[in-house]
Coordinates of C-alpha atoms and ligand atoms in Angstrom, one line a residue:
M184 CA -55.9 39.1 -31.1
D185 CA -59.1 36.9 -31.5
K186 CA -59.1 33.0 -32.3
F187 CA -57.8 33.2 -35.7
G188 CA -54.6 35.7 -34.5
I189 CA -53.3 32.8 -32.3
L190 CA -54.0 30.3 -34.2
K191 CA -52.2 32.2 -37.0
S192 CA -49.4 34.1 -35.0
F193 CA -48.0 31.0 -32.2
F194 CA -49.3 27.8 -34.4
G195 CA -48.6 29.6 -37.8
Y196 CA -51.8 27.9 -39.3
D197 CA -54.4 29.5 -41.5
S198 CA -57.6 27.1 -40.7
F199 CA -59.4 25.3 -38.1
R200 CA -59.3 21.7 -39.3
D201 CA -62.4 19.8 -38.0
G202 CA -63.6 19.9 -35.1
Q203 CA -61.3 22.3 -33.4
Q204 CA -63.8 25.5 -33.7
E205 CA -66.4 24.2 -32.4
L206 CA -64.4 22.2 -28.8
I207 CA -62.7 25.6 -29.0
D208 CA -66.5 28.3 -29.2
S209 CA -67.7 26.1 -26.6
I210 CA -64.6 26.2 -23.9
L211 CA -64.3 30.1 -24.5
C212 CA -67.6 30.8 -24.0
G213 CA -67.0 29.4 -20.7
R214 CA -69.1 25.7 -20.9
D215 CA -67.7 22.9 -20.0
T216 CA -65.7 20.5 -23.0
V217 CA -65.4 16.7 -24.0
G218 CA -63.3 16.5 -27.1
I219 CA -63.1 13.1 -28.4
M220 CA -61.2 13.2 -31.2
P221 CA -58.5 10.4 -32.8
T222 CA -54.7 10.6 -32.2
G223 CA -53.3 13.9 -34.7
A224 CA -56.2 15.7 -35.5
G225 CA -55.2 18.5 -33.5
K226 CA -56.6 18.1 -29.8
S227 CA -53.5 20.7 -27.9
V228 CA -54.6 23.3 -30.7
C229 CA -58.3 22.7 -29.6
F230 CA -57.6 23.8 -25.9
Q231 CA -53.9 25.9 -25.8
V232 CA -56.0 28.7 -28.0
P233 CA -58.9 29.0 -25.5
A234 CA -55.2 28.7 -22.2
L235 CA -54.1 31.9 -24.4
L236 CA -57.4 34.0 -24.8
F237 CA -58.6 34.0 -21.0
P238 CA -56.9 35.3 -18.9
G239 CA -54.9 34.2 -16.4
V240 CA -53.3 30.6 -16.6
A241 CA -54.7 27.5 -18.1
I242 CA -53.6 23.9 -15.7
V243 CA -53.5 20.7 -17.7
V244 CA -53.3 17.9 -16.5
S245 CA -51.1 14.5 -17.9
P246 CA -50.4 11.4 -17.6
L247 CA -46.8 11.0 -18.8
I248 CA -43.9 12.9 -18.2
S249 CA -42.4 12.6 -21.6
L250 CA -45.9 13.9 -23.1
M251 CA -45.8 17.0 -20.4
K252 CA -42.0 17.5 -21.3
D253 CA -42.6 17.8 -25.6
Q254 CA -46.1 19.4 -24.9
V255 CA -44.0 22.3 -23.5
S256 CA -41.2 22.3 -25.4
A257 CA -43.4 22.6 -28.5
L258 CA -45.5 25.6 -26.7
L259 CA -42.0 27.1 -26.0
Q260 CA -40.6 26.8 -29.4
N261 CA -44.1 28.9 -30.3
S262 CA -42.9 30.8 -27.4
I263 CA -45.8 30.2 -26.1
P264 CA -45.0 30.8 -21.9
A265 CA -45.6 26.8 -20.7
A266 CA -43.7 25.3 -18.0
Y267 CA -44.7 21.6 -16.1
I268 CA -44.9 20.5 -12.7
N269 CA -44.2 16.6 -12.3
S270 CA -42.4 14.6 -9.3
A271 CA -39.8 13.9 -11.8
M272 CA -37.9 17.5 -11.0
S273 CA -35.7 18.4 -8.0
S274 CA -36.9 20.5 -5.2
N275 CA -35.0 23.5 -6.8
E276 CA -36.5 23.1 -10.2
L277 CA -40.2 22.8 -8.5
E278 CA -39.2 25.8 -5.7
Y279 CA -38.2 27.8 -9.1
T280 CA -41.7 26.9 -11.5
M281 CA -43.4 27.7 -8.6
R282 CA -41.9 31.2 -7.8
E283 CA -42.4 32.0 -11.5
A284 CA -45.6 31.0 -11.7
L285 CA -46.7 32.6 -8.7
G286 CA -44.9 35.8 -10.9
G287 CA -47.3 35.2 -14.1
K288 CA -44.8 33.9 -16.1
Y289 CA -47.1 31.6 -17.5
K290 CA -50.1 31.2 -19.4
I291 CA -50.2 26.9 -18.6
I292 CA -48.7 25.2 -16.7
Y293 CA -49.0 20.6 -17.1
V294 CA -48.9 18.9 -13.7
A295 CA -48.8 14.8 -13.4
P296 CA -52.9 14.1 -11.6
E297 CA -50.8 13.2 -8.5
R298 CA -49.9 16.0 -7.5
L299 CA -53.0 18.0 -8.3
M300 CA -54.0 17.9 -4.5
S301 CA -50.0 18.3 -3.0
R302 CA -50.5 21.0 -0.4
R303 CA -47.5 23.0 -2.5
F304 CA -49.6 23.0 -5.7
L305 CA -52.5 24.2 -3.9
E306 CA -51.1 26.2 -2.5
M307 CA -49.6 27.4 -5.5
C308 CA -53.2 27.8 -7.7
S309 CA -55.3 29.4 -4.9
M310 CA -52.7 32.6 -5.4
L311 CA -53.6 32.4 -9.6
K312 CA -56.5 33.3 -11.5
V313 CA -56.7 29.6 -12.9
S314 CA -59.5 30.0 -16.0
L315 CA -59.9 26.8 -17.4
V316 CA -58.5 23.1 -16.0
C317 CA -57.5 21.1 -19.5
V318 CA -58.0 17.2 -19.0
D319 CA -55.5 14.8 -21.2
E320 CA -56.0 11.7 -22.4
A321 CA -59.2 12.0 -20.1
H322 CA -60.1 7.8 -20.4
C323 CA -57.3 7.5 -18.2
I324 CA -60.2 8.1 -15.2
S325 CA -62.5 5.5 -16.4
Q326 CA -62.1 1.6 -15.6
W327 CA -62.8 1.1 -18.6
G328 CA -60.5 2.4 -20.7
Q329 CA -57.0 0.9 -21.4
D330 CA -54.8 3.4 -19.1
F331 CA -56.9 3.2 -15.4
R332 CA -55.4 5.9 -13.3
P333 CA -56.9 6.1 -9.8
S334 CA -54.6 9.6 -9.3
Y335 CA -57.2 10.7 -12.3
L336 CA -59.8 10.7 -9.9
L337 CA -57.9 13.8 -7.9
V338 CA -58.7 16.3 -10.5
K339 CA -62.2 16.5 -9.0
D340 CA -61.7 17.2 -6.0
F341 CA -58.7 18.8 -7.1
I342 CA -61.3 21.6 -8.9
A343 CA -63.8 21.9 -6.0
T344 CA -61.4 23.5 -4.1
F345 CA -61.7 26.8 -6.2
E346 CA -64.0 29.5 -4.8
A347 CA -64.3 31.2 -8.1
R348 CA -64.5 27.7 -10.6
P349 CA -62.5 27.4 -13.6
V350 CA -63.8 25.9 -16.8
V351 CA -63.4 21.9 -16.8
C352 CA -62.3 20.6 -20.4
A353 CA -61.2 17.0 -21.0
F354 CA -60.3 15.2 -24.0
T355 CA -59.3 11.6 -25.3
A356 CA -58.1 9.6 -28.2
T357 CA -59.9 6.1 -27.4
A358 CA -63.2 5.9 -25.8
T359 CA -66.8 3.9 -26.3
E360 CA -69.8 5.2 -24.9
R361 CA -69.0 3.3 -20.8
V362 CA -66.1 5.3 -21.2
R363 CA -67.2 8.5 -22.2
R364 CA -69.9 8.2 -19.8
D365 CA -67.2 7.6 -16.8
I366 CA -65.2 11.1 -17.9
V367 CA -68.6 13.6 -17.6
K368 CA -69.2 11.9 -14.5
L369 CA -65.9 11.3 -12.9
L370 CA -64.4 14.8 -13.6
G371 CA -67.9 16.4 -12.3
M372 CA -68.4 18.1 -15.5
K373 CA -71.6 20.3 -15.9
D374 CA -74.0 20.0 -19.0
P375 CA -70.8 19.7 -20.8
F376 CA -70.3 20.2 -24.6
V377 CA -70.0 16.9 -25.8
S378 CA -67.3 17.1 -29.3
V379 CA -67.1 13.3 -30.9
L380 CA -65.1 13.4 -34.1
G381 CA -65.3 11.0 -36.2
F382 CA -62.8 7.9 -35.4
D383 CA -61.4 7.9 -39.1
R384 CA -57.8 8.7 -39.9
P385 CA -57.9 8.4 -43.5
N386 CA -54.2 9.0 -44.6
L387 CA -53.6 6.0 -42.3
Y388 CA -53.7 2.1 -45.2
F389 CA -54.4 -1.4 -42.7
E390 CA -53.2 -4.4 -43.6
V391 CA -53.8 -7.2 -41.2
A392 CA -51.2 -10.3 -42.9
K393 CA -50.7 -14.0 -41.2
P394 CA -47.5 -15.1 -42.8
V395 CA -46.2 -18.5 -42.4
N396 CA -42.9 -17.0 -40.7
K397 CA -42.6 -13.8 -39.4
F398 CA -39.2 -12.7 -39.7
T399 CA -39.1 -13.0 -43.2
A400 CA -42.3 -10.4 -43.6
L401 CA -41.1 -8.0 -41.3
K402 CA -37.8 -7.7 -42.9
R403 CA -39.7 -7.1 -46.4
Y404 CA -42.0 -4.5 -45.1
L405 CA -39.0 -2.8 -43.9
D406 CA -37.4 -3.3 -47.0
L407 CA -40.5 -1.8 -48.2
F408 CA -40.1 1.2 -45.5
S409 CA -36.7 1.7 -46.2
G410 CA -35.5 5.0 -44.9
K411 CA -39.1 5.9 -42.5
S412 CA -39.5 6.1 -39.0
G413 CA -41.3 3.3 -37.6
I414 CA -42.8 1.3 -34.5
I415 CA -42.2 -2.4 -34.2
Y416 CA -44.7 -3.8 -31.6
C417 CA -44.0 -6.9 -29.8
A418 CA -46.4 -8.5 -27.2
T419 CA -43.3 -9.9 -24.7
R420 CA -40.2 -8.5 -23.4
K421 CA -38.2 -11.7 -24.2
K422 CA -40.0 -11.0 -28.8
A423 CA -38.7 -7.0 -28.1
D424 CA -34.7 -7.4 -27.3
E425 CA -35.4 -10.8 -30.0
L426 CA -36.0 -8.9 -32.8
Y427 CA -34.1 -5.9 -31.6
T428 CA -30.5 -8.4 -31.2
V429 CA -31.1 -10.0 -34.5
L430 CA -32.9 -7.0 -36.8
S431 CA -29.3 -4.5 -35.0
S432 CA -26.7 -7.6 -36.4
E433 CA -28.0 -7.1 -39.4
D434 CA -27.3 -3.5 -39.6
Y435 CA -31.3 -1.8 -39.4
S436 CA -30.9 1.7 -37.5
V437 CA -32.9 0.2 -34.7
T438 CA -33.2 1.2 -30.9
V439 CA -35.8 -0.8 -28.2
Y440 CA -38.3 -0.2 -25.8
H441 CA -39.9 -1.8 -22.9
A442 CA -39.9 -1.5 -19.1
G443 CA -38.0 -4.4 -18.7
L444 CA -35.2 -2.1 -19.3
D445 CA -32.8 0.3 -16.8
K446 CA -35.0 4.3 -16.8
D447 CA -31.4 5.7 -18.1
I448 CA -31.4 2.6 -20.9
R449 CA -35.4 3.6 -22.0
K450 CA -35.0 7.9 -22.0
R451 CA -32.2 7.0 -24.0
N452 CA -33.6 5.5 -26.2
Q453 CA -36.3 6.5 -26.6
E454 CA -34.6 10.4 -27.1
L455 CA -32.7 8.2 -29.4
F456 CA -36.1 7.8 -31.7
I457 CA -37.3 11.1 -31.0
N458 CA -34.1 12.9 -31.6
D459 CA -34.8 10.3 -36.2
E460 CA -31.1 8.9 -34.4
K461 CA -32.8 5.5 -35.1
Q462 CA -36.1 5.1 -37.4
L463 CA -36.7 2.3 -36.2
V464 CA -37.8 1.1 -32.0
V465 CA -39.1 -2.8 -31.2
A466 CA -40.7 -1.7 -28.0
T467 CA -44.2 -3.2 -25.8
N468 CA -47.1 -1.4 -25.5
A469 CA -45.6 0.6 -22.9
F470 CA -43.9 2.5 -25.4
G471 CA -45.9 5.0 -26.8
M472 CA -48.3 6.8 -25.4
G473 CA -46.1 9.7 -24.5
I474 CA -44.7 9.7 -27.4
D475 CA -45.6 12.8 -29.9
K476 CA -43.0 12.0 -33.0
S477 CA -45.1 13.3 -35.9
N478 CA -43.5 11.9 -38.3
V479 CA -43.5 8.0 -37.7
S480 CA -44.5 6.8 -41.3
F481 CA -44.9 2.7 -40.3
V482 CA -45.8 1.2 -37.6
I483 CA -46.2 -3.0 -37.3
H484 CA -47.4 -5.1 -35.2
Y485 CA -45.4 -8.3 -34.6
N486 CA -47.9 -9.7 -32.7
M487 CA -51.9 -9.1 -32.1
P488 CA -52.7 -7.3 -29.0
G489 CA -55.5 -7.8 -26.8
D490 CA -57.8 -5.2 -27.6
V491 CA -59.3 -3.2 -31.1
E492 CA -58.5 0.3 -28.7
S493 CA -55.3 -0.7 -28.3
Y494 CA -54.5 -1.7 -31.7
Y495 CA -56.3 1.6 -32.7
Q496 CA -54.0 3.6 -30.0
E497 CA -50.7 2.6 -31.0
A498 CA -51.3 2.0 -34.9
G499 CA -52.3 5.3 -34.9
R500 CA -49.0 6.5 -34.0
A501 CA -48.2 6.1 -37.2
G502 CA -48.7 9.7 -39.4
R503 CA -50.1 12.3 -36.9
D504 CA -48.8 14.9 -39.5
G505 CA -51.2 13.4 -41.8
S506 CA -49.0 12.5 -44.4
E507 CA -49.8 9.0 -45.7
A508 CA -48.5 6.4 -43.5
F509 CA -49.0 2.9 -43.1
C510 CA -49.8 -0.3 -40.0
I511 CA -49.4 -3.5 -40.5
L512 CA -50.6 -6.3 -37.8
L513 CA -48.7 -10.1 -38.3
Y514 CA -50.9 -12.1 -37.4
S515 CA -50.7 -15.8 -35.6
G516 CA -52.4 -18.6 -34.1
E517 CA -50.0 -18.2 -31.1
D518 CA -51.0 -14.7 -30.6
I519 CA -54.3 -15.8 -29.5
A520 CA -52.8 -18.1 -26.7
I521 CA -50.7 -15.0 -25.9
Q522 CA -53.0 -12.9 -25.1
R523 CA -55.2 -15.4 -23.3
Y524 CA -52.1 -16.2 -20.7
F525 CA -52.1 -12.2 -20.8
I526 CA -55.9 -12.7 -19.1
D527 CA -55.6 -16.0 -16.9
H528 CA -52.7 -14.1 -15.1
S529 CA -53.5 -10.6 -15.2
Q530 CA -52.8 -9.6 -11.9
E531 CA -55.5 -8.1 -10.4
N532 CA -56.4 -4.7 -8.7
E533 CA -56.4 -5.7 -4.9
E534 CA -59.7 -3.3 -4.3
L535 CA -61.3 -5.3 -6.6
S536 CA -64.2 -7.6 -5.3
A537 CA -64.0 -11.4 -6.8
L538 CA -66.9 -10.7 -8.5
D539 CA -65.3 -7.5 -10.7
S540 CA -62.8 -9.8 -11.6
L541 CA -64.8 -12.3 -12.8
S542 CA -66.6 -9.6 -14.6
L543 CA -63.4 -7.7 -15.7
R544 CA -61.6 -11.1 -17.0
R545 CA -65.5 -11.2 -19.0
V546 CA -64.7 -8.1 -20.8
K547 CA -61.3 -8.7 -21.3
L548 CA -62.1 -11.9 -23.2
K549 CA -65.1 -10.5 -25.2
K550 CA -62.4 -7.9 -26.6
L551 CA -59.7 -10.1 -27.3
G552 CA -63.1 -11.9 -29.4
A553 CA -62.8 -9.0 -31.4
M554 CA -59.9 -7.9 -31.3
I555 CA -59.3 -11.9 -33.4
D556 CA -62.5 -11.0 -35.7
Y557 CA -60.3 -8.1 -37.0
C558 CA -57.7 -10.6 -37.9
E559 CA -59.7 -13.1 -39.0
S560 CA -63.5 -11.5 -40.8
G561 CA -62.6 -11.3 -44.2
C562 CA -64.2 -7.3 -44.5
C563 CA -62.9 -4.2 -44.7
L564 CA -60.5 -3.4 -41.6
R565 CA -61.5 0.3 -41.5
H566 CA -65.3 -0.8 -41.7
Y567 CA -64.3 -2.5 -38.9
M568 CA -62.8 -0.8 -36.4
L569 CA -65.7 1.9 -36.7
S570 CA -67.7 0.0 -36.4
Y571 CA -66.1 -1.0 -33.5
F572 CA -66.4 2.4 -31.8
G573 CA -70.1 3.3 -32.5
E574 CA -69.5 5.3 -35.7
A575 CA -70.7 4.8 -38.9
S576 CA -68.5 3.8 -41.8
Q577 CA -69.1 2.7 -46.1
D578 CA -68.0 -1.4 -46.3
R579 CA -65.3 0.1 -48.7
C580 CA -62.9 2.5 -47.4
N581 CA -59.5 1.5 -50.4
N582 CA -56.9 2.2 -48.6
C583 CA -56.5 -1.3 -46.5
S584 CA -55.2 -5.0 -47.3
R585 CA -58.9 -6.6 -47.6
C586 CA -59.5 -3.6 -49.9
V587 CA -56.9 -3.2 -52.7
G588 CA -54.8 -5.7 -51.7
M589 CA -51.4 -6.8 -50.0
L590 CA -48.4 -3.8 -49.9
S591 CA -46.6 -5.2 -52.3
G592 CA -43.0 -3.3 -53.8
K593 CA -41.1 -3.1 -57.0
D594 CA -37.5 -5.3 -57.2
V595 CA -35.1 -2.6 -57.6
T596 CA -32.5 -3.9 -56.0
V597 CA -30.7 -4.8 -60.0
A598 CA -31.4 -0.9 -62.2
A599 CA -29.9 1.0 -57.8
Q600 CA -26.7 -1.3 -58.3
K601 CA -25.3 -0.2 -61.3
V602 CA -26.1 3.3 -60.4
L603 CA -24.4 3.0 -57.7
S604 CA -22.2 1.0 -59.4
C605 CA -21.4 4.8 -62.1
V606 CA -20.9 6.7 -58.4
Y607 CA -18.3 4.5 -58.2
R608 CA -16.7 4.4 -60.9
V609 CA -16.4 8.2 -61.2
R610 CA -15.4 8.1 -57.8
E611 CA -18.1 10.3 -56.2
R612 CA -17.4 13.1 -58.3
E613 CA -20.4 13.7 -60.0
P614 CA -24.1 15.3 -60.0
A615 CA -27.7 13.8 -60.9
A616 CA -27.5 15.0 -64.1
V617 CA -23.6 13.6 -65.1
I618 CA -24.6 10.3 -63.5
S619 CA -28.0 9.9 -65.7
K620 CA -27.0 10.6 -68.6
L621 CA -23.9 7.8 -68.5
M622 CA -27.0 5.6 -67.3
K623 CA -28.2 6.0 -70.1
G624 CA -25.3 6.0 -72.3
E625 CA -24.9 9.3 -73.9
R626 CA -22.3 10.8 -74.9
D627 CA -21.5 15.0 -74.9
E628 CA -18.4 16.4 -74.9
Y629 CA -17.3 16.5 -70.7
I630 CA -18.7 13.4 -70.6
V631 CA -15.9 12.2 -74.3
A632 CA -13.2 14.4 -72.3
S633 CA -14.0 12.7 -68.7
G634 CA -13.1 9.1 -70.3
Y635 CA -16.7 8.2 -68.8
D636 CA -17.6 6.4 -72.1
R637 CA -15.2 3.8 -71.4
L638 CA -16.3 3.0 -67.9
S639 CA -17.9 -0.3 -67.7
T640 CA -21.3 1.5 -66.3
F641 CA -21.7 3.2 -69.7
G642 CA -25.3 3.0 -71.0
L643 CA -26.3 0.2 -68.6
L644 CA -29.6 1.2 -68.3
D645 CA -30.1 2.3 -72.2
D646 CA -33.2 0.5 -71.9
M647 CA -34.5 3.3 -70.0
N648 CA -35.1 6.6 -70.6
I649 CA -33.3 9.4 -69.4
K650 CA -36.7 11.0 -67.8
D651 CA -36.8 8.0 -66.1
I652 CA -33.3 7.4 -65.0
K653 CA -33.5 11.0 -63.6
L654 CA -36.7 10.0 -61.5
F655 CA -35.0 7.0 -60.3
V656 CA -31.7 8.8 -59.4
D657 CA -34.2 11.0 -56.8
F658 CA -35.8 7.9 -56.2
L659 CA -32.7 6.8 -54.7
V660 CA -31.5 10.2 -53.1
S661 CA -34.7 10.3 -51.3
D662 CA -34.3 6.9 -50.5
D663 CA -31.3 7.0 -48.1
C664 CA -29.0 5.0 -51.0
L665 CA -27.2 8.3 -52.4
S666 CA -26.1 11.8 -50.7
E667 CA -26.0 14.5 -52.5
D668 CA -23.1 17.1 -51.0
E669 CA -23.0 21.4 -51.3
K670 CA -22.1 20.9 -55.4
G671 CA -24.2 19.2 -56.0
N672 CA -22.4 15.5 -56.7
L673 CA -23.9 12.2 -55.5
H674 CA -21.7 9.7 -52.5
L675 CA -22.2 6.3 -51.5
T676 CA -24.3 5.8 -48.6
R677 CA -24.2 3.4 -45.5
R678 CA -27.4 1.8 -47.1
S679 CA -26.2 1.6 -50.6
K680 CA -22.8 -0.2 -49.1
A681 CA -25.4 -2.4 -48.8
I682 CA -27.2 -2.7 -51.6
L683 CA -24.0 -2.9 -53.3
F684 CA -21.4 -5.4 -50.6
R685 CA -24.1 -7.1 -48.7
S686 CA -27.0 -8.5 -50.8
M687 CA -29.4 -5.1 -49.2
K688 CA -32.4 -5.6 -51.0
L689 CA -34.3 -2.7 -52.1
F690 CA -38.2 -1.9 -53.4
Q691 CA -39.8 1.1 -54.3
R692 CA -43.9 0.4 -53.0
Y693 CA -47.1 0.4 -54.5
K694 CA -50.1 -1.0 -53.0
K695 CA -51.2 -3.8 -56.0
E696 CA -54.4 -3.1 -57.8
R697 CA -55.8 0.1 -55.7
P698 CA -58.3 1.6 -57.5
Q699 CA -58.1 5.3 -58.7
D700 CA -60.1 7.8 -56.1
G701 CA -59.2 10.9 -58.4
E702 CA -57.0 12.1 -55.6
K703 CA -53.8 13.7 -57.5
A704 CA -50.6 12.4 -55.8
E705 CA -48.8 15.0 -53.9
V706 CA -46.1 16.6 -55.5
F707 CA -42.9 17.5 -54.1
D708 CA -38.9 18.2 -55.1
G709 CA -37.9 15.0 -53.7
L710 CA -34.2 16.2 -52.8
L711 CA -35.0 19.5 -51.9
Y712 CA -37.1 18.3 -49.3
K713 CA -33.9 15.9 -47.9
K714 CA -32.4 19.4 -47.6
L715 CA -35.0 20.7 -46.0
Y716 CA -34.9 17.4 -43.1
K717 CA -31.3 17.8 -43.0
L718 CA -30.9 21.6 -42.1
R719 CA -34.1 20.5 -39.4
K720 CA -31.9 17.8 -38.0
T721 CA -29.2 20.0 -37.4
I722 CA -31.2 22.4 -35.8
A723 CA -32.9 20.1 -33.9
G724 CA -29.5 18.8 -32.7
K725 CA -28.0 22.3 -32.2
E726 CA -31.3 23.5 -30.0
S727 CA -31.5 20.1 -28.6
I728 CA -35.2 20.2 -29.7
P729 CA -37.2 16.4 -31.4
P730 CA -36.6 17.5 -35.1
F731 CA -40.9 17.5 -35.6
T732 CA -41.1 20.6 -32.9
V733 CA -38.7 22.6 -35.6
F734 CA -41.6 22.3 -38.8
T735 CA -43.3 19.0 -39.1
D736 CA -42.7 16.9 -41.6
A737 CA -45.8 17.3 -43.8
T738 CA -44.8 21.2 -43.1
L739 CA -41.5 20.3 -45.0
R740 CA -43.3 18.5 -47.0
I741 CA -45.2 21.8 -48.2
I742 CA -41.9 24.0 -48.5
A743 CA -41.0 21.8 -51.1
R744 CA -43.7 21.9 -53.0
K745 CA -44.4 25.6 -52.4
K746 CA -40.5 26.5 -52.4
P747 CA -41.0 30.0 -51.0
T748 CA -38.4 32.8 -51.6
T749 CA -39.6 35.1 -49.3
T750 CA -39.8 35.7 -45.7
E751 CA -43.3 36.7 -46.5
E752 CA -43.8 33.7 -48.5
F753 CA -42.6 31.6 -45.4
A754 CA -44.7 32.8 -43.2
A755 CA -47.6 31.5 -45.3
I756 CA -46.6 28.3 -45.0
P757 CA -49.2 26.1 -42.5
G758 CA -47.0 25.7 -39.5
V759 CA -45.1 28.1 -39.9
S760 CA -45.9 30.3 -36.9
S761 CA -44.6 33.6 -36.6
M762 CA -41.9 32.5 -34.1
K763 CA -40.6 29.7 -35.7
E764 CA -40.4 32.5 -38.8
R765 CA -38.4 34.8 -37.2
K766 CA -36.3 32.1 -36.1
Y767 CA -35.6 30.0 -38.8
S768 CA -36.9 31.4 -41.8
K769 CA -33.0 32.7 -42.9
A770 CA -31.4 29.7 -42.9
F771 CA -34.6 27.8 -44.7
L772 CA -34.5 30.5 -46.9
E773 CA -30.8 30.4 -47.8
L774 CA -31.6 26.8 -48.3
I775 CA -34.1 26.7 -51.5
N776 CA -31.7 29.4 -53.1
G777 CA -28.8 27.4 -52.8
H778 CA -30.9 24.9 -54.1
F779 CA -31.9 26.2 -57.1
Q780 CA -29.1 27.6 -57.2
H781 CA -27.8 23.9 -58.0
I782 CA -30.2 23.5 -60.0
E783 CA -29.6 25.8 -62.9
K784 CA -26.4 25.0 -62.8
N785 CA -27.0 21.1 -63.1
S786 CA -29.5 21.6 -65.6
N787 CA -26.9 24.1 -67.9
K788 CA -24.2 21.0 -67.6
Ligands
ADP1087 P1 -53.6 14.7 -31.0 O1 -54.9 15.0 -31.5 O2 -53.2 13.6 -31.4 O3 -53.2 15.6 -29.8 P2 -51.4 17.0 -31.8 O4 -52.4 17.7 -31.0 O5 -50.3 16.3 -31.0 O6 -52.7 15.2 -32.4 O7 -51.7 17.5 -33.2 C1 -51.2 16.6 -34.9 C2 -50.3 17.8 -35.7 O8 -51.4 18.6 -35.9 C3 -49.6 18.4 -34.8 O9 -48.2 18.7 -36.1 C4 -50.3 20.3 -34.5 O10 -49.5 20.8 -35.1 C5 -50.9 19.8 -36.2 N1 -52.4 20.6 -36.1 C6 -52.8 20.9 -35.3 N2 -54.0 22.1 -35.4 C7 -53.7 23.2 -36.9 C8 -54.8 22.8 -37.8 N3 -56.1 23.6 -37.8 N4 -53.8 22.8 -39.5 C9 -52.7 22.5 -39.5 N5 -51.8 22.2 -38.4 C10 -52.3 21.6 -37.2

């Protein structure tokens, strides 16, 4: 099998994305390789495809246990033999994994950097054919990166232990020129091929707001994004706890994550978010490096971070599957004081000389200055950040608050209340088609026979045309304000009750004054999408894996658009690997075919 065959059968994709092929070809030629690509660009495929084509094993150095776990579980999902080795494993688990590795079971082994030079691990590696060493999150090797980890410096010594030197590759999402140089030097790379892919993430919308009251502003955004998964970053643990307490008391589906929480609680809360059991997480910057959740739709910074690198990395956790996503920064003068306090009181590395500490402080202040400029300057936000990373870009992106005006929403609470009360009045026993007719005030045989024309909600939306009413009901379903049962009957949800009885507002989101860019909006069946989403959640629950490792949101949307009805059509969907096709096609095809029958039945009503 060649690289295209591997991509299709193990990952389910027909073509490589920008930059992937060059990186893969370079590694396959045996050349040391550095890939600098933005979050979500698809780094993993770049080393996983060569790992499967090379003989023997690939060792992947990865900084965080959670990151390793997610990656390995995603690989196993596609039937790629992989394992991880880290300090959280019991000695039995470790022994088992090492034995299996020596028996030739794995193609890819993830390892924490501090394990690399342990006697047992080196012994194991000396008995394996290691063809490739891949360093993930390679910026951790540099003091100039944001997450310096001294144990990354061991990688060079580790590579030197092999008689036949493996190919070495390194990947990171954020790296300024200085960090790039450190990566090459400190890993001892030989004449590497370095590919710097554009940092731009066109699917992300950026906004900076300077609200008078941050909390009110936050709630307005949460309304705009309701039903979506999102991260709210705070500068301090105290603020994170505070926001969490208020939001949970107001019935938001929210959890909290910061380094001050007990390890088990932290782990549990993270899982609640990853597994879509909680839609929001309020967190400090301790959250995220290991988070590989692809369906995060928005990231709101309640406080300004200390530098543009951190901001771009944290904000970049939104929209990893390529879907439209939103990055909002709520800024105030107080944020500057907080960041200055952090700089003045940071626990410096004891190994640093007084002079080095002083110069590090200057670097930090300079970086903070650039972050403040991002918030204050009037220029295009995307252009500002890309220029910061040394990348040329247009001076208007038409997808940030400076280019198109702030995000806004149409308040549709009253119309929603009318529809929801109607669903209530018919005792949640009717489908969307009947509800729409009722709202329009159409009398047909069925409606008259059921006495629905005597309900107080009859004809409450008679100023709208029936097509728009149907679309609006669909919106309510896709926005979690209504749910549909097997028969297609509509039911009230937690959200609808909040709209009806707890004066929660509902908004339909749009960007003000956004010029048409000629691109057609993605059209897909929202109702089917909801059903697919639910099915994915059920499967993930049964298999105890995160939902996005079954299929990403992007893949679900393509399914909802293409509506495959045969195994062949299903297999052709991007993101459906051979393994996933075998495992999941039955359940998904049944659901899609059931959906068609349901539509036919309803349209005959
Ligand atoms: P990152 O660069 O942030 O590490 P990932 O490797 O996690 O990104 O990939 C992000 C998403 O893009 C994943 O859902 C992955 O399956 C998807 N992806 C990777 N390569 C391709 C491709 N060639 N075609 C379509 N989707 C891809």
